[in-house]
């Protein structure tokens, strides 16, 4: 239940802001109820408009890996702000950012800074089309890469592999330049690239899926993608907007030791301010304007405040022990979720590798908690989730009851089952203890709802 102050703010918001929010998932549509309006945040705590404190696992949908209002990040933004907020001309800090990105993600020998993850994937895909001279791009069912027309596409019916729009306003002709693959589908991937590879400019994937809930990649699938893309002359793009600097300092490509042709970044790279980036080897990136014929530009690209926040965040993440701490927090949280579900009388499993035989043998469960690094999803699923087909079968009703009870108990979890929760290094023992208690109440509420 949402507090009275948020309720009244939501009523007011709906008069002038579409749906009362500036991005659809914030409207709490998938779980029902009204959104909590936020007044402020610090560390792992987010404060609602009426002063209620919540343990925050949304973390602005990923960027806040150090926790909210980290003093060094705040100081960096303040120091940058007094020197002017935008010049529309290059700065030394942008060079430092390019150098640091190249050091942490060696695939990104050259990069282009933009202002969002959406812009990063759009830039990378236009570059792939310009570089290869091909039009078709491939994405996975259940994957999300931002709001470009050719990415708001679902699988076509029947034998058609060409996509269909899944938003009004996307021309069918544009959607038909996108083909859809099943996430982790080794056979389908091989077949598509062998049959149609010569038309395909790029395959773009989330190297750990986060937008159907957290689903780890099958290393065999990543290897197949790498091999078949190379053979077909198709660029493999890792959309690391979510996974970059989260599942490892070097992103999913470091964690799984697979090198894409191009990489997209967002979220953490801006430390909570709007930054995205795309990059890759010099040979490919030199096709981007002003060096090459692929146009891409942005008034606020490389904005000094945003770069200051991002640089400071990345430097703090580079310190010893950060990812060990994040891993320990994430493991504790996962174990707490599973323990709470069991305490509430549900059958629950922690799944670290959804591709293991043991995981694939799970049947008849109520809850499956999947995690990769600091990305976690509680699936109300009877078995492991390896792709959208299984994710789509989860109990939305149970999730909604669970989510509502968590909120009531002071835990702010992403308001959709098909999202990842994002613990930060600021989640301390007190926050985890509060979460564990809330989880028992939440699973008890979920249990009272019939699955389905
Ligand atoms: N790619 C992935 C994997 C994402 O999760 C998102 C956003 O959640 C985007 C791209 C789009 O990024 P943005 O919302 O910054 O435009």
XYZ file of C-alpha atoms and ligand atoms in Angstrom:
468
model
C 0.000 0.000 0.000
C 1.307 3.404 -0.952
C 1.470 6.230 1.585
C -1.042 9.095 1.492
C 1.513 11.710 0.426
C 2.657 9.649 -2.570
C -0.951 8.966 -3.470
C -1.749 12.652 -3.602
C 1.455 13.420 -5.539
C 0.533 10.681 -8.020
C -2.904 12.226 -8.548
C -1.298 15.610 -9.177
C 1.396 14.122 -11.441
C -1.125 12.435 -13.687
C -2.566 15.802 -14.704
C 0.570 16.953 -16.510
C 2.941 13.976 -16.779
C 1.959 11.016 -18.928
C 0.809 8.327 -16.528
C 2.288 10.429 -13.721
C 5.798 9.150 -14.437
C 8.643 9.757 -16.846
C 9.404 6.094 -17.599
C 6.686 3.419 -17.710
C 7.993 0.858 -15.205
C 7.941 3.505 -12.466
C 4.127 3.478 -12.581
C 3.991 0.090 -10.755
C 1.768 -1.292 -13.537
C 2.978 -4.913 -13.282
C 2.306 -5.105 -9.528
C -0.720 -2.815 -9.275
C -1.009 0.002 -6.763
C 0.481 3.447 -6.948
C 4.170 4.326 -7.091
C 6.059 5.666 -4.103
C 7.300 9.183 -4.752
C 10.853 9.672 -3.577
C 12.111 12.567 -1.516
C 15.756 11.627 -1.084
C 18.163 8.724 -0.787
C 21.441 7.907 0.944
C 23.460 4.711 1.076
C 21.101 1.762 0.642
C 18.119 3.752 1.885
C 15.534 5.504 -0.212
C 13.053 7.848 1.473
C 9.444 8.138 0.340
C 7.564 11.420 0.135
C 5.995 10.852 3.575
C 9.389 10.157 5.188
C 9.132 6.337 5.177
C 12.539 4.721 4.794
C 12.943 1.733 2.487
C 15.893 -0.584 1.894
C 16.417 0.067 -1.798
C 17.112 -2.768 -4.244
C 16.231 -0.777 -7.363
C 19.287 1.474 -7.146
C 17.937 3.670 -9.946
C 17.750 0.460 -12.030
C 21.445 -0.241 -11.689
C 23.640 2.836 -11.518
C 23.835 3.189 -7.715
C 26.340 0.398 -7.093
C 28.116 2.484 -4.444
C 24.853 3.426 -2.766
C 23.040 6.737 -3.030
C 24.723 10.095 -2.499
C 28.200 8.647 -2.053
C 30.167 11.567 -0.533
C 32.992 11.399 -3.080
C 30.620 11.271 -6.024
C 28.601 14.176 -4.622
C 31.793 16.216 -4.109
C 32.930 15.491 -7.678
C 29.614 16.711 -9.081
C 29.690 19.835 -6.903
C 33.243 20.645 -7.928
C 32.377 20.200 -11.592
C 29.154 22.226 -11.338
C 30.837 25.416 -10.150
C 33.061 25.311 -13.220
C 30.094 25.390 -15.592
C 27.630 22.664 -16.398
C 28.126 22.214 -20.149
C 30.482 23.586 -22.789
C 29.698 21.726 -26.000
C 33.477 21.431 -26.418
C 35.958 18.739 -25.364
C 37.472 18.455 -21.881
C 40.394 16.598 -20.332
C 38.002 14.652 -18.084
C 36.474 13.028 -21.177
C 39.926 11.810 -22.227
C 40.420 10.373 -18.751
C 37.063 8.614 -19.091
C 38.019 7.161 -22.484
C 41.312 5.953 -21.033
C 39.724 4.446 -17.947
C 37.057 2.645 -19.993
C 39.775 1.227 -22.276
C 41.730 0.063 -19.218
C 38.755 -1.630 -17.531
C 37.064 -2.981 -20.685
C 39.960 -3.614 -23.083
C 37.597 -4.356 -25.996
C 36.695 -0.641 -25.884
C 39.953 0.574 -27.351
C 38.054 3.633 -28.608
C 34.726 4.800 -27.332
C 32.099 7.455 -27.875
C 30.341 8.937 -24.855
C 26.609 9.556 -25.139
C 23.885 10.373 -22.600
C 21.945 7.113 -22.127
C 22.029 3.377 -22.681
C 19.490 3.768 -25.472
C 21.780 6.152 -27.315
C 24.681 3.749 -26.831
C 22.866 0.794 -28.420
C 21.517 2.991 -31.232
C 25.021 4.227 -31.960
C 26.516 0.746 -31.877
C 23.841 -0.690 -34.161
C 24.112 2.117 -36.714
C 27.873 1.597 -36.658
C 27.447 -2.143 -37.203
C 25.159 -1.501 -40.165
C 27.519 1.117 -41.598
C 30.580 -1.058 -41.058
C 29.146 -4.236 -42.560
C 26.899 -2.678 -45.211
C 24.100 -4.997 -43.995
C 20.654 -4.042 -42.686
C 19.384 -6.894 -40.500
C 20.031 -6.931 -36.774
C 19.272 -9.741 -34.350
C 18.142 -9.486 -30.739
C 16.850 -12.007 -28.215
C 13.291 -12.572 -27.135
C 12.911 -11.006 -23.697
C 15.958 -8.796 -24.207
C 15.778 -5.025 -23.816
C 18.250 -2.622 -25.330
C 16.479 0.711 -25.097
C 13.666 2.380 -26.975
C 14.802 2.515 -30.616
C 12.150 1.517 -33.185
C 14.095 -1.504 -34.458
C 14.574 -2.776 -30.893
C 10.891 -2.657 -29.878
C 10.268 -5.828 -31.790
C 8.903 -9.270 -30.967
C 9.195 -12.538 -32.825
C 6.996 -12.828 -35.899
C 4.439 -15.587 -36.135
C 4.875 -18.990 -37.747
C 8.032 -19.687 -39.661
C 8.851 -16.003 -40.046
C 12.062 -15.057 -38.338
C 11.516 -11.377 -39.062
C 10.219 -9.345 -36.172
C 6.934 -7.530 -35.634
C 6.493 -4.234 -33.754
C 5.697 -4.537 -30.057
C 4.934 -0.857 -29.688
C 2.492 1.306 -31.560
C 4.355 3.760 -33.737
C 6.992 1.307 -34.904
C 6.621 0.820 -38.672
C 6.360 -2.837 -39.702
C 9.029 -2.196 -42.335
C 11.474 -1.166 -39.627
C 10.570 -4.053 -37.317
C 11.156 -6.423 -40.201
C 14.840 -5.487 -40.214
C 15.134 -7.134 -36.794
C 15.202 -10.904 -36.343
C 14.606 -12.577 -33.001
C 16.523 -15.391 -31.308
C 15.790 -17.350 -28.164
C 18.106 -16.430 -25.285
C 20.536 -19.300 -24.679
C 19.279 -21.079 -27.811
C 22.474 -22.622 -29.190
C 20.852 -24.508 -32.082
C 18.670 -21.579 -33.173
C 21.619 -19.206 -33.057
C 23.810 -21.490 -35.119
C 21.067 -22.083 -37.673
C 20.190 -18.398 -38.046
C 23.778 -17.267 -38.487
C 24.557 -20.072 -40.926
C 21.428 -19.497 -43.025
C 21.170 -15.719 -42.959
C 24.523 -14.519 -41.642
C 25.436 -12.693 -44.839
C 22.447 -10.330 -44.292
C 23.037 -9.787 -40.577
C 24.969 -6.699 -39.485
C 24.960 -7.508 -35.771
C 23.650 -9.716 -33.009
C 23.047 -7.671 -29.867
C 22.630 -9.476 -26.555
C 22.540 -8.795 -22.852
C 25.482 -11.023 -21.874
C 23.661 -11.670 -18.609
C 19.960 -11.106 -19.206
C 18.455 -8.661 -16.745
C 15.322 -7.526 -18.515
C 13.442 -10.834 -18.295
C 14.725 -11.155 -14.757
C 18.251 -12.351 -14.109
C 19.235 -15.189 -16.436
C 22.845 -16.301 -16.738
C 24.156 -17.059 -20.219
C 25.088 -20.613 -21.103
C 28.838 -20.432 -21.825
C 28.216 -22.809 -24.757
C 25.799 -20.246 -26.229
C 28.295 -17.404 -25.844
C 30.973 -19.541 -27.513
C 28.582 -20.396 -30.349
C 27.680 -16.730 -30.833
C 31.325 -15.722 -30.931
C 32.262 -18.422 -33.414
C 29.293 -18.080 -35.762
C 29.368 -14.249 -35.806
C 33.037 -14.311 -36.737
C 32.392 -16.807 -39.533
C 29.470 -14.774 -40.880
C 31.241 -11.406 -40.680
C 28.485 -10.308 -38.280
C 29.394 -8.040 -35.370
C 28.677 -9.386 -31.900
C 27.508 -6.562 -29.648
C 27.430 -6.986 -25.888
C 24.903 -4.614 -24.401
C 26.578 -4.181 -21.031
C 24.416 -1.207 -20.046
C 23.276 -3.237 -17.028
C 26.132 -5.722 -16.572
C 29.029 -3.322 -17.155
C 30.976 -2.746 -13.897
C 28.303 -4.787 -12.103
C 28.858 -8.501 -12.678
C 32.628 -7.812 -12.651
C 34.793 -4.702 -12.948
C 35.356 -5.623 -16.598
C 31.695 -6.524 -17.119
C 30.232 -9.789 -18.364
C 32.893 -10.059 -21.059
C 35.511 -10.341 -18.312
C 33.402 -12.690 -16.219
C 32.768 -15.093 -19.102
C 36.011 -14.429 -21.027
C 34.251 -13.779 -24.329
C 35.216 -10.705 -26.345
C 32.497 -9.005 -28.380
C 33.162 -6.748 -31.352
C 31.371 -3.779 -29.808
C 30.331 -2.993 -26.239
C 27.584 -0.684 -24.970
C 27.683 0.866 -21.501
C 25.242 2.947 -19.458
C 23.971 3.137 -15.874
C 27.095 2.693 -13.649
C 29.397 4.441 -16.133
C 27.532 7.660 -15.258
C 27.506 7.141 -11.498
C 23.821 8.168 -11.375
C 24.044 10.929 -13.969
C 23.210 10.482 -17.663
C 26.119 8.782 -19.435
C 26.266 5.966 -21.941
C 29.116 4.807 -24.138
C 29.745 2.504 -27.032
C 33.100 1.330 -28.188
C 35.316 -1.309 -29.670
C 38.515 -1.744 -31.647
C 39.948 1.315 -33.429
C 39.390 -0.333 -36.810
C 35.620 -0.424 -36.304
C 35.212 2.756 -34.246
C 37.078 4.845 -36.797
C 34.005 4.534 -39.038
C 32.151 6.904 -36.656
C 32.011 10.650 -37.453
C 34.147 12.743 -37.496
C 36.627 10.020 -38.532
C 34.235 8.040 -40.706
C 30.888 8.061 -42.509
C 28.599 6.815 -39.671
C 26.956 9.885 -38.160
C 26.258 10.194 -34.446
C 26.310 13.285 -32.252
C 24.957 14.751 -28.986
C 24.726 18.260 -27.483
C 25.289 17.023 -23.933
C 27.560 14.046 -24.747
C 30.512 13.981 -22.361
C 28.757 16.446 -20.058
C 31.245 17.578 -17.375
C 28.986 16.857 -14.371
C 28.047 13.431 -15.675
C 31.636 12.551 -16.529
C 32.780 13.682 -13.063
C 30.214 11.396 -11.408
C 31.080 8.478 -13.677
C 34.842 8.810 -13.374
C 34.677 9.030 -9.590
C 32.407 5.992 -9.438
C 34.667 3.892 -11.671
C 37.768 4.869 -9.691
C 36.077 3.872 -6.431
C 35.035 0.555 -7.962
C 38.634 -0.116 -8.986
C 39.732 -0.205 -5.318
C 40.696 -3.575 -3.844
C 37.971 -5.734 -2.416
C 34.914 -3.884 -3.750
C 33.634 -6.777 -5.846
C 34.354 -9.311 -3.103
C 32.228 -7.229 -0.747
C 29.471 -6.891 -3.329
C 29.538 -10.638 -3.937
C 29.290 -11.384 -0.203
C 26.330 -8.995 0.163
C 24.612 -10.509 -2.877
C 25.112 -14.081 -1.643
C 23.747 -13.160 1.810
C 20.717 -11.529 0.224
C 20.053 -14.517 -2.036
C 20.343 -16.937 0.865
C 18.062 -14.733 2.962
C 15.411 -14.776 0.235
C 15.533 -18.549 -0.114
C 15.504 -19.082 3.660
C 12.537 -16.734 4.065
C 10.572 -18.524 1.345
C 11.197 -21.844 3.080
C 10.234 -20.374 6.444
C 6.962 -19.280 4.860
C 6.344 -22.859 3.758
C 7.246 -22.539 0.095
C 9.547 -24.777 -1.918
C 12.468 -22.577 -2.889
C 15.784 -23.031 -4.672
C 18.853 -20.870 -5.036
C 20.157 -21.270 -8.566
C 23.700 -20.147 -9.316
C 23.971 -21.936 -12.648
C 20.664 -22.378 -14.481
C 22.387 -24.584 -17.049
C 23.606 -27.230 -14.620
C 21.875 -30.598 -14.668
C 20.776 -30.116 -11.066
C 19.134 -26.792 -11.872
C 17.418 -28.123 -14.970
C 16.027 -30.997 -12.970
C 14.107 -28.673 -10.621
C 10.363 -29.178 -10.919
C 7.395 -28.344 -8.742
C 9.070 -25.379 -7.034
C 7.296 -22.256 -5.842
C 10.280 -19.959 -5.975
C 13.567 -19.986 -7.872
C 16.088 -17.290 -6.978
C 18.605 -16.657 -9.739
C 21.708 -14.542 -9.315
C 24.767 -13.486 -11.239
C 27.037 -11.222 -9.171
C 24.942 -8.328 -7.911
C 21.931 -9.050 -10.125
C 19.169 -11.063 -8.454
C 15.643 -12.116 -9.429
C 13.029 -13.932 -7.392
C 11.051 -15.936 -9.941
C 7.742 -17.401 -8.808
C 8.472 -20.294 -11.095
C 8.178 -24.055 -10.821
C 11.547 -24.518 -12.485
C 14.680 -22.760 -13.562
C 14.448 -19.828 -16.012
C 16.789 -20.017 -19.010
C 14.897 -17.821 -21.452
C 11.717 -15.829 -22.003
C 9.586 -18.960 -22.536
C 10.085 -19.964 -18.897
C 10.112 -16.415 -17.497
C 6.721 -15.731 -19.061
C 5.196 -18.653 -17.143
C 6.025 -17.197 -13.700
C 3.204 -16.280 -11.366
C 2.622 -12.576 -11.745
C -0.100 -12.681 -9.081
C 2.215 -14.143 -6.459
C 4.936 -11.682 -7.363
C 2.525 -8.760 -6.986
C 1.429 -9.937 -3.521
C 5.058 -10.476 -2.520
C 6.094 -7.064 -3.806
C 3.264 -5.268 -2.012
C 4.122 -6.954 1.289
C 7.800 -6.081 0.910
C 6.938 -2.441 0.356
C 4.719 -2.426 3.415
C 7.610 -3.833 5.441
C 10.041 -1.188 4.179
C 11.777 -2.930 1.290
C 11.740 -1.280 -2.134
C 12.119 -4.054 -4.723
C 11.778 -3.593 -8.514
C 8.052 -3.506 -9.289
C 8.184 -6.286 -11.875
C 9.228 -9.923 -11.789
C 11.019 -9.428 -15.079
C 13.686 -7.152 -13.673
C 16.804 -7.657 -11.637
C 17.276 -6.345 -8.144
C 20.522 -4.475 -7.635
C 22.236 -4.717 -4.253
C 25.004 -2.180 -3.665
C 28.135 -2.108 -1.557
C 26.187 0.141 0.851
C 23.804 -2.663 1.896
C 24.878 -3.343 5.471
C 23.915 -5.970 8.039
C 21.053 -3.870 9.403
C 19.573 -3.536 5.914
C 19.915 -7.262 5.271
C 18.299 -8.104 8.621
C 15.354 -5.792 7.849
C 15.095 -7.391 4.405
C 15.109 -10.942 5.771
C 12.246 -10.145 8.150
C 10.264 -8.439 5.409
C 10.841 -11.407 3.098
C 9.162 -13.846 5.492
C 6.055 -11.641 5.601
C 6.156 -11.210 1.832
C 6.412 -14.918 1.036
C 3.634 -15.596 3.500
C 1.483 -13.120 1.549
C 2.506 -14.721 -1.759
C 1.685 -18.179 -0.467
C -1.903 -17.163 0.185
C -2.299 -16.481 -3.548
C -2.808 -19.343 -5.976
C 0.115 -19.670 -8.374
C -0.686 -18.611 -11.935
N 20.276 -1.869 -22.452
C 19.951 -2.516 -21.335
C 20.484 -3.911 -21.116
C 19.144 -1.920 -20.378
O 18.816 -2.596 -19.265
C 18.677 -0.608 -20.611
C 17.807 0.056 -19.634
O 17.362 -0.484 -18.664
C 19.046 0.039 -21.795
C 19.845 -0.614 -22.702
C 18.582 1.415 -22.070
O 19.273 2.318 -21.245
P 18.648 3.743 -20.886
O 17.426 3.509 -20.090
O 19.757 4.444 -20.139
O 18.376 4.432 -22.182
